[in-house]
Amino acid sequence: MSDHYAIVADNLSKSFDTRWNRGGARLLAHMTGRPTPPAHRFTAFSGVSFKVRPGEAVGIMGVNGAGKSTLLQVVAGVMVPTSGTVEVNGRVSALLELGAGFNPEFSGRENVFLNASILGFSNSAIEKLMPEVLAFADIEEEFVDRPVKTYSSGMYVRLAFAVAIHVDPDILIVDEALAVGDAFFQEKCHKFLKERLGAVTKLFVTHDTNTLRGMADRALVLDRHGLIFDGDIEKAIEVYRNEHPQS
Ligand SMILES: Nc1ncnc2c1ncn2[C@@H]1O[C@H](COP(=O)(O)OP(=O)(O)OP(=O)(O)O)[C@@H](O)[C@H]1O
Ligand SMILES: [Mg+2]
């Protein structure tokens, strides 16, 4: 049945055990003889269910910390949910948070190679793809063979985005990346996504209502507990604004 869908998320939840994240708290407790801080479980979201049809573009909105990036990571298979299931039918290309998927020590060219080969591209296919990816990212010649740790954030994201959209995905998952590029790059990306990847299923996070209106067929809104809206874009924006009464 679920073959009709590109993505089926069923009752997903994700919790983090924050005991280990409290920089040295355990060590300090051990050294001072005080009791170890209690384990604390933080739930980023729970009970999240939604379906995405092939070719549909779904935007995700929500306040900072609502769990949008975590949800995308679970759908992209980078993170395991605490409970619930997610089924993804098709080849995924994901552009998650800045830095994901790129090795800072490798050059731009090497990172393109690495990313495309992970997605199953042969060396000769990558060689063919390379000029188009580099041209789309508009990375200056002198930077192409330098480690990406020397890139500006904008250059980095442009290259990561250029790879993600050129590897022939069925499903494209993007976390706020478009917000980093300059206005010209954003426009070029929107055009490419509409004209060249119109039939690709898209799941993306954005805080920008214009991007949402321009790109999405439907929107999800998350609050700090879970999914509070799934449907029409204008209604989603209203729900999101009500979360932010000051804006
Ligand atoms: N590895 C982790 N360990 C502990 N807590 C985490 C971890 N990753 C995320 N969280 C917590 O989960 C919550 C959701 O984080 P997430 O990054 O998914 O939010 P977001 O909606 O993407 O926020 P933003 O708009 O700021 O990008 C936050 O409170 C965050 O602190
Ligand atoms: Mg995020």
mmCIF file of C-alpha atoms and ligand atoms in Angstrom:
data_model
loop_
_atom_site.group_PDB
_atom_site.id
_atom_site.type_symbol
_atom_site.label_atom_id
_atom_site.label_comp_id
_atom_site.label_asym_id
_atom_site.label_seq_id
_atom_site.Cartn_x
_atom_site.Cartn_y
_atom_site.Cartn_z
ATOM 1 C CA MET A 1 0.000 0.000 0.000
ATOM 2 C CA SER A 2 2.697 2.391 1.046
ATOM 3 C CA ASP A 3 4.238 2.016 -2.432
ATOM 4 C CA HIS A 4 1.980 4.898 -3.360
ATOM 5 C CA TYR A 5 3.961 7.147 -1.071
ATOM 6 C CA ALA A 6 7.509 8.430 -1.249
ATOM 7 C CA ILE A 7 7.660 8.912 2.533
ATOM 8 C CA VAL A 8 5.521 7.386 5.268
ATOM 9 C CA ALA A 9 6.348 8.521 8.822
ATOM 10 C CA ASP A 10 4.345 6.643 11.419
ATOM 11 C CA ASN A 11 4.187 7.770 15.044
ATOM 12 C CA LEU A 12 7.817 8.878 15.107
ATOM 13 C CA SER A 13 9.463 10.027 18.273
ATOM 14 C CA LYS A 14 13.018 10.997 19.120
ATOM 15 C CA SER A 15 14.436 11.453 22.601
ATOM 16 C CA PHE A 16 17.974 12.247 23.660
ATOM 17 C CA ASP A 17 19.625 11.074 26.820
ATOM 18 C CA THR A 18 21.237 14.332 27.851
ATOM 19 C CA ARG A 19 23.232 12.851 30.741
ATOM 20 C CA TRP A 20 26.308 12.543 28.547
ATOM 21 C CA ASN A 21 26.008 15.974 27.052
ATOM 22 C CA ARG A 22 26.505 17.910 30.239
ATOM 23 C CA GLY A 23 30.174 18.724 29.761
ATOM 24 C CA GLY A 24 32.058 16.988 32.538
ATOM 25 C CA ALA A 25 29.181 16.906 35.030
ATOM 26 C CA ARG A 26 29.811 13.255 35.798
ATOM 27 C CA LEU A 27 33.536 13.741 36.128
ATOM 28 C CA LEU A 28 32.996 16.692 38.423
ATOM 29 C CA ALA A 29 30.575 14.667 40.543
ATOM 30 C CA HIS A 30 33.134 11.870 40.759
ATOM 31 C CA MET A 31 35.943 14.238 41.756
ATOM 32 C CA THR A 32 33.938 16.140 44.332
ATOM 33 C CA GLY A 33 32.160 13.090 45.734
ATOM 34 C CA ARG A 34 28.796 14.665 45.027
ATOM 35 C CA PRO A 35 26.024 12.503 43.564
ATOM 36 C CA THR A 36 26.039 11.932 39.799
ATOM 37 C CA PRO A 37 23.488 14.162 38.082
ATOM 38 C CA PRO A 38 20.338 12.211 37.252
ATOM 39 C CA ALA A 39 19.821 10.989 33.715
ATOM 40 C CA HIS A 40 17.522 13.308 31.862
ATOM 41 C CA ARG A 41 15.642 12.355 28.764
ATOM 42 C CA PHE A 42 14.782 15.132 26.423
ATOM 43 C CA THR A 43 12.068 14.459 23.873
ATOM 44 C CA ALA A 44 12.567 16.452 20.680
ATOM 45 C CA PHE A 45 9.214 15.246 19.263
ATOM 46 C CA SER A 46 6.758 12.409 19.602
ATOM 47 C CA GLY A 47 3.765 11.026 17.755
ATOM 48 C CA VAL A 48 4.760 12.494 14.398
ATOM 49 C CA SER A 49 2.943 10.896 11.455
ATOM 50 C CA PHE A 50 2.713 12.161 7.883
ATOM 51 C CA LYS A 51 2.814 10.900 4.321
ATOM 52 C CA VAL A 52 4.339 12.423 1.218
ATOM 53 C CA ARG A 53 3.286 11.406 -2.282
ATOM 54 C CA PRO A 54 5.824 11.060 -5.086
ATOM 55 C CA GLY A 55 6.487 14.450 -6.656
ATOM 56 C CA GLU A 56 5.005 16.382 -3.758
ATOM 57 C CA ALA A 57 6.953 19.274 -2.195
ATOM 58 C CA VAL A 58 6.441 19.569 1.547
ATOM 59 C CA GLY A 59 7.843 22.424 3.633
ATOM 60 C CA ILE A 60 8.443 22.152 7.373
ATOM 61 C CA MET A 61 8.193 25.166 9.673
ATOM 62 C CA GLY A 62 8.608 25.567 13.407
ATOM 63 C CA VAL A 63 10.353 27.641 16.035
ATOM 64 C CA ASN A 64 14.056 27.110 16.828
ATOM 65 C CA GLY A 65 14.492 23.871 18.719
ATOM 66 C CA ALA A 66 11.161 22.429 17.574
ATOM 67 C CA GLY A 67 12.922 19.368 16.156
ATOM 68 C CA LYS A 68 12.880 20.104 12.417
ATOM 69 C CA SER A 69 16.513 19.153 11.776
ATOM 70 C CA THR A 70 16.159 16.070 13.948
ATOM 71 C CA LEU A 71 13.070 15.004 12.000
ATOM 72 C CA LEU A 72 14.868 15.442 8.664
ATOM 73 C CA GLN A 73 17.797 13.395 9.944
ATOM 74 C CA VAL A 74 15.432 10.598 10.980
ATOM 75 C CA VAL A 75 13.683 10.635 7.586
ATOM 76 C CA ALA A 76 17.043 10.714 5.770
ATOM 77 C CA GLY A 77 18.147 7.667 7.784
ATOM 78 C CA VAL A 78 21.061 9.448 9.442
ATOM 79 C CA MET A 79 19.460 9.116 12.882
ATOM 80 C CA VAL A 80 17.417 6.253 14.323
ATOM 81 C CA PRO A 81 14.022 7.166 15.800
ATOM 82 C CA THR A 82 13.388 6.287 19.456
ATOM 83 C CA SER A 83 10.065 4.805 18.396
ATOM 84 C CA GLY A 84 7.869 4.690 15.336
ATOM 85 C CA THR A 85 8.856 3.922 11.778
ATOM 86 C CA VAL A 86 9.715 5.776 8.627
ATOM 87 C CA GLU A 87 9.511 4.274 5.192
ATOM 88 C CA VAL A 88 11.200 5.943 2.263
ATOM 89 C CA ASN A 89 10.611 4.732 -1.283
ATOM 90 C CA GLY A 90 13.252 6.030 -3.657
ATOM 91 C CA ARG A 91 16.807 7.297 -3.782
ATOM 92 C CA VAL A 92 17.389 10.045 -1.257
ATOM 93 C CA SER A 93 19.721 12.975 -1.645
ATOM 94 C CA ALA A 94 19.910 14.914 1.602
ATOM 95 C CA LEU A 95 21.418 18.258 2.425
ATOM 96 C CA LEU A 96 21.263 18.321 6.195
ATOM 97 C CA GLU A 97 22.853 20.797 8.539
ATOM 98 C CA LEU A 98 25.898 22.694 7.381
ATOM 99 C CA GLY A 99 28.848 20.374 7.264
ATOM 100 C CA ALA A 100 26.971 17.099 7.011
ATOM 101 C CA GLY A 101 28.395 14.908 4.269
ATOM 102 C CA PHE A 102 31.484 16.979 3.533
ATOM 103 C CA ASN A 103 34.947 16.227 4.843
ATOM 104 C CA PRO A 104 36.573 19.573 5.758
ATOM 105 C CA GLU A 105 40.070 18.346 4.881
ATOM 106 C CA PHE A 106 39.106 17.307 1.340
ATOM 107 C CA SER A 107 38.973 19.723 -1.544
ATOM 108 C CA GLY A 108 35.739 20.816 -3.169
ATOM 109 C CA ARG A 109 36.390 18.501 -6.092
ATOM 110 C CA GLU A 110 37.171 15.552 -3.789
ATOM 111 C CA ASN A 111 34.025 16.135 -1.758
ATOM 112 C CA VAL A 112 31.897 16.148 -4.901
ATOM 113 C CA PHE A 113 33.539 12.856 -5.834
ATOM 114 C CA LEU A 114 32.976 11.381 -2.388
ATOM 115 C CA ASN A 115 29.325 12.389 -2.172
ATOM 116 C CA ALA A 116 28.418 11.278 -5.679
ATOM 117 C CA SER A 117 30.194 7.923 -5.303
ATOM 118 C CA ILE A 118 28.374 7.232 -2.024
ATOM 119 C CA LEU A 119 25.178 7.650 -4.024
ATOM 120 C CA GLY A 120 26.375 5.030 -6.499
ATOM 121 C CA PHE A 121 27.797 7.171 -9.303
ATOM 122 C CA SER A 122 30.688 5.641 -11.261
ATOM 123 C CA ASN A 123 33.952 7.548 -11.645
ATOM 124 C CA SER A 124 33.236 8.331 -15.279
ATOM 125 C CA ALA A 125 29.708 9.526 -14.443
ATOM 126 C CA ILE A 126 31.163 11.807 -11.779
ATOM 127 C CA GLU A 127 33.772 13.179 -14.198
ATOM 128 C CA LYS A 128 30.919 14.047 -16.526
ATOM 129 C CA LEU A 129 28.895 15.617 -13.733
ATOM 130 C CA MET A 130 31.765 17.584 -12.190
ATOM 131 C CA PRO A 131 31.886 20.655 -14.488
ATOM 132 C CA GLU A 132 28.143 21.181 -14.161
ATOM 133 C CA VAL A 133 28.243 20.893 -10.360
ATOM 134 C CA LEU A 134 31.203 23.267 -10.034
ATOM 135 C CA ALA A 135 29.622 25.726 -12.466
ATOM 136 C CA PHE A 136 26.309 25.637 -10.599
ATOM 137 C CA ALA A 137 28.044 26.205 -7.258
ATOM 138 C CA ASP A 138 30.071 28.972 -8.937
ATOM 139 C CA ILE A 139 33.185 28.115 -6.935
ATOM 140 C CA GLU A 140 36.139 30.195 -8.107
ATOM 141 C CA GLU A 141 38.764 28.180 -9.977
ATOM 142 C CA GLU A 142 41.417 28.745 -7.317
ATOM 143 C CA PHE A 143 39.168 27.258 -4.601
ATOM 144 C CA VAL A 144 38.096 24.098 -6.394
ATOM 145 C CA ASP A 145 41.166 22.140 -5.264
ATOM 146 C CA ARG A 146 41.501 23.687 -1.814
ATOM 147 C CA PRO A 147 40.150 21.997 1.336
ATOM 148 C CA VAL A 148 36.544 23.020 1.938
ATOM 149 C CA LYS A 149 37.465 24.148 5.465
ATOM 150 C CA THR A 150 38.917 27.231 3.737
ATOM 151 C CA TYR A 151 35.558 28.045 2.100
ATOM 152 C CA SER A 152 33.133 30.670 3.342
ATOM 153 C CA SER A 153 29.824 29.264 4.670
ATOM 154 C CA GLY A 154 28.080 30.453 1.530
ATOM 155 C CA MET A 155 30.569 28.723 -0.794
ATOM 156 C CA TYR A 156 30.360 25.563 1.259
ATOM 157 C CA VAL A 157 26.595 25.422 1.097
ATOM 158 C CA ARG A 158 26.527 26.310 -2.595
ATOM 159 C CA LEU A 159 28.752 23.351 -3.370
ATOM 160 C CA ALA A 160 26.876 20.962 -1.065
ATOM 161 C CA PHE A 161 23.585 22.069 -2.592
ATOM 162 C CA ALA A 162 24.930 21.768 -6.131
ATOM 163 C CA VAL A 163 25.934 18.146 -5.479
ATOM 164 C CA ALA A 164 22.657 17.276 -3.784
ATOM 165 C CA ILE A 165 20.563 18.445 -6.729
ATOM 166 C CA HIS A 166 22.751 16.959 -9.483
ATOM 167 C CA VAL A 167 22.817 13.339 -8.319
ATOM 168 C CA ASP A 168 19.473 12.449 -9.827
ATOM 169 C CA PRO A 169 17.500 11.885 -6.611
ATOM 170 C CA ASP A 170 13.918 10.633 -6.317
ATOM 171 C CA ILE A 171 13.623 12.408 -2.983
ATOM 172 C CA LEU A 172 15.424 15.595 -2.025
ATOM 173 C CA ILE A 173 15.680 16.490 1.672
ATOM 174 C CA VAL A 174 17.026 19.946 2.481
ATOM 175 C CA ASP A 175 17.521 21.650 5.829
ATOM 176 C CA GLU A 176 17.483 25.438 5.524
ATOM 177 C CA ALA A 177 20.450 25.436 3.174
ATOM 178 C CA LEU A 178 18.941 27.963 0.837
ATOM 179 C CA ALA A 179 18.976 30.608 3.527
ATOM 180 C CA VAL A 180 22.775 30.732 3.394
ATOM 181 C CA GLY A 181 23.387 31.423 -0.301
ATOM 182 C CA ASP A 182 23.131 34.964 -1.627
ATOM 183 C CA ALA A 183 19.978 36.223 -3.352
ATOM 184 C CA PHE A 184 21.242 35.337 -6.848
ATOM 185 C CA PHE A 185 22.120 31.818 -5.826
ATOM 186 C CA GLN A 186 18.762 31.362 -4.103
ATOM 187 C CA GLU A 187 16.978 32.431 -7.253
ATOM 188 C CA LYS A 188 19.040 30.038 -9.375
ATOM 189 C CA CYS A 189 18.235 27.188 -6.957
ATOM 190 C CA HIS A 190 14.515 27.887 -6.964
ATOM 191 C CA LYS A 191 14.536 27.891 -10.747
ATOM 192 C CA PHE A 192 16.498 24.634 -10.932
ATOM 193 C CA LEU A 193 14.244 22.926 -8.399
ATOM 194 C CA LYS A 194 11.135 23.956 -10.279
ATOM 195 C CA GLU A 195 12.316 23.403 -13.841
ATOM 196 C CA ARG A 196 14.748 20.510 -13.609
ATOM 197 C CA LEU A 197 13.568 18.735 -10.453
ATOM 198 C CA GLY A 198 9.857 19.452 -10.733
ATOM 199 C CA ALA A 199 8.950 15.765 -10.468
ATOM 200 C CA VAL A 200 11.265 15.054 -7.526
ATOM 201 C CA THR A 201 9.705 14.599 -4.075
ATOM 202 C CA LYS A 202 10.927 17.341 -1.757
ATOM 203 C CA LEU A 203 10.951 17.672 2.005
ATOM 204 C CA PHE A 204 12.570 20.851 3.237
ATOM 205 C CA VAL A 205 12.821 23.065 6.286
ATOM 206 C CA THR A 206 12.426 26.791 5.873
ATOM 207 C CA HIS A 207 11.654 29.837 8.008
ATOM 208 C CA ASP A 208 10.982 31.873 4.909
ATOM 209 C CA THR A 209 7.333 32.234 3.954
ATOM 210 C CA ASN A 210 8.200 33.290 0.387
ATOM 211 C CA THR A 211 10.221 30.119 -0.131
ATOM 212 C CA LEU A 212 7.359 28.126 1.293
ATOM 213 C CA ARG A 213 4.796 29.811 -0.966
ATOM 214 C CA GLY A 214 7.040 29.480 -3.999
ATOM 215 C CA MET A 215 8.223 25.932 -3.496
ATOM 216 C CA ALA A 216 5.836 23.888 -1.391
ATOM 217 C CA ASP A 217 2.544 22.178 -2.170
ATOM 218 C CA ARG A 218 1.865 21.620 1.500
ATOM 219 C CA ALA A 219 3.396 22.423 4.866
ATOM 220 C CA LEU A 220 3.976 20.792 8.229
ATOM 221 C CA VAL A 221 4.322 22.855 11.405
ATOM 222 C CA LEU A 222 6.188 21.470 14.409
ATOM 223 C CA ASP A 223 6.116 22.833 17.927
ATOM 224 C CA ARG A 224 8.356 21.647 20.747
ATOM 225 C CA HIS A 225 6.238 18.519 21.266
ATOM 226 C CA GLY A 226 5.332 17.353 17.819
ATOM 227 C CA LEU A 227 3.381 18.008 14.663
ATOM 228 C CA ILE A 228 0.675 20.628 15.153
ATOM 229 C CA PHE A 229 -0.392 21.177 11.550
ATOM 230 C CA ASP A 230 -0.288 19.401 8.191
ATOM 231 C CA GLY A 231 -1.915 20.956 5.156
ATOM 232 C CA ASP A 232 -2.548 24.209 3.341
ATOM 233 C CA ILE A 233 0.385 26.629 3.194
ATOM 234 C CA GLU A 234 -1.462 29.812 4.173
ATOM 235 C CA LYS A 235 -3.026 28.061 7.146
ATOM 236 C CA ALA A 236 0.374 26.662 8.098
ATOM 237 C CA ILE A 237 1.854 30.171 8.076
ATOM 238 C CA GLU A 238 -0.982 31.337 10.302
ATOM 239 C CA VAL A 239 -0.402 28.472 12.739
ATOM 240 C CA TYR A 240 3.339 29.223 12.747
ATOM 241 C CA ARG A 241 2.713 32.931 13.360
ATOM 242 C CA ASN A 242 0.444 32.075 16.272
ATOM 243 C CA GLU A 243 3.394 30.234 17.779
ATOM 244 C CA HIS A 244 5.246 33.547 17.473
ATOM 245 C CA PRO A 245 2.616 36.075 18.541
ATOM 246 C CA GLN A 246 5.172 38.930 18.520
ATOM 247 C CA SER A 247 5.950 38.621 14.773
HETATM 248 N N1 LIG B 1 22.377 15.106 19.760
HETATM 249 C C1 LIG B 1 21.546 15.727 20.576
HETATM 250 N N2 LIG B 1 21.595 15.545 21.920
HETATM 251 C C2 LIG B 1 20.730 16.176 22.752
HETATM 252 N N3 LIG B 1 19.761 17.012 22.326
HETATM 253 C C3 LIG B 1 19.675 17.239 21.018
HETATM 254 C C4 LIG B 1 20.551 16.628 20.057
HETATM 255 N N4 LIG B 1 20.189 17.045 18.813
HETATM 256 C C5 LIG B 1 19.160 17.899 18.988
HETATM 257 N N5 LIG B 1 18.842 17.999 20.300
HETATM 258 C C6 LIG B 1 17.761 18.811 20.877
HETATM 259 O O1 LIG B 1 16.564 18.520 20.201
HETATM 260 C C7 LIG B 1 15.804 19.712 20.016
HETATM 261 C C8 LIG B 1 15.454 19.874 18.557
HETATM 262 O O2 LIG B 1 16.646 20.225 17.857
HETATM 263 P P1 LIG B 1 16.630 20.509 16.296
HETATM 264 O O3 LIG B 1 18.020 20.867 15.926
HETATM 265 O O4 LIG B 1 16.009 19.354 15.614
HETATM 266 O O5 LIG B 1 15.672 21.760 16.205
HETATM 267 P P2 LIG B 1 15.315 22.667 14.948
HETATM 268 O O6 LIG B 1 13.829 22.745 14.876
HETATM 269 O O7 LIG B 1 16.039 22.193 13.753
HETATM 270 O O8 LIG B 1 15.865 24.088 15.414
HETATM 271 P P3 LIG B 1 16.521 25.295 14.536
HETATM 272 O O9 LIG B 1 15.376 26.090 13.968
HETATM 273 O O10 LIG B 1 17.271 26.074 15.561
HETATM 274 O O11 LIG B 1 17.411 24.708 13.487
HETATM 275 C C9 LIG B 1 16.625 20.855 20.585
HETATM 276 O O12 LIG B 1 16.143 21.189 21.850
HETATM 277 C C10 LIG B 1 18.010 20.293 20.664
HETATM 278 O O13 LIG B 1 18.704 20.832 21.768
HETATM 279 MG MG MG B 2 17.514 23.022 12.531
#
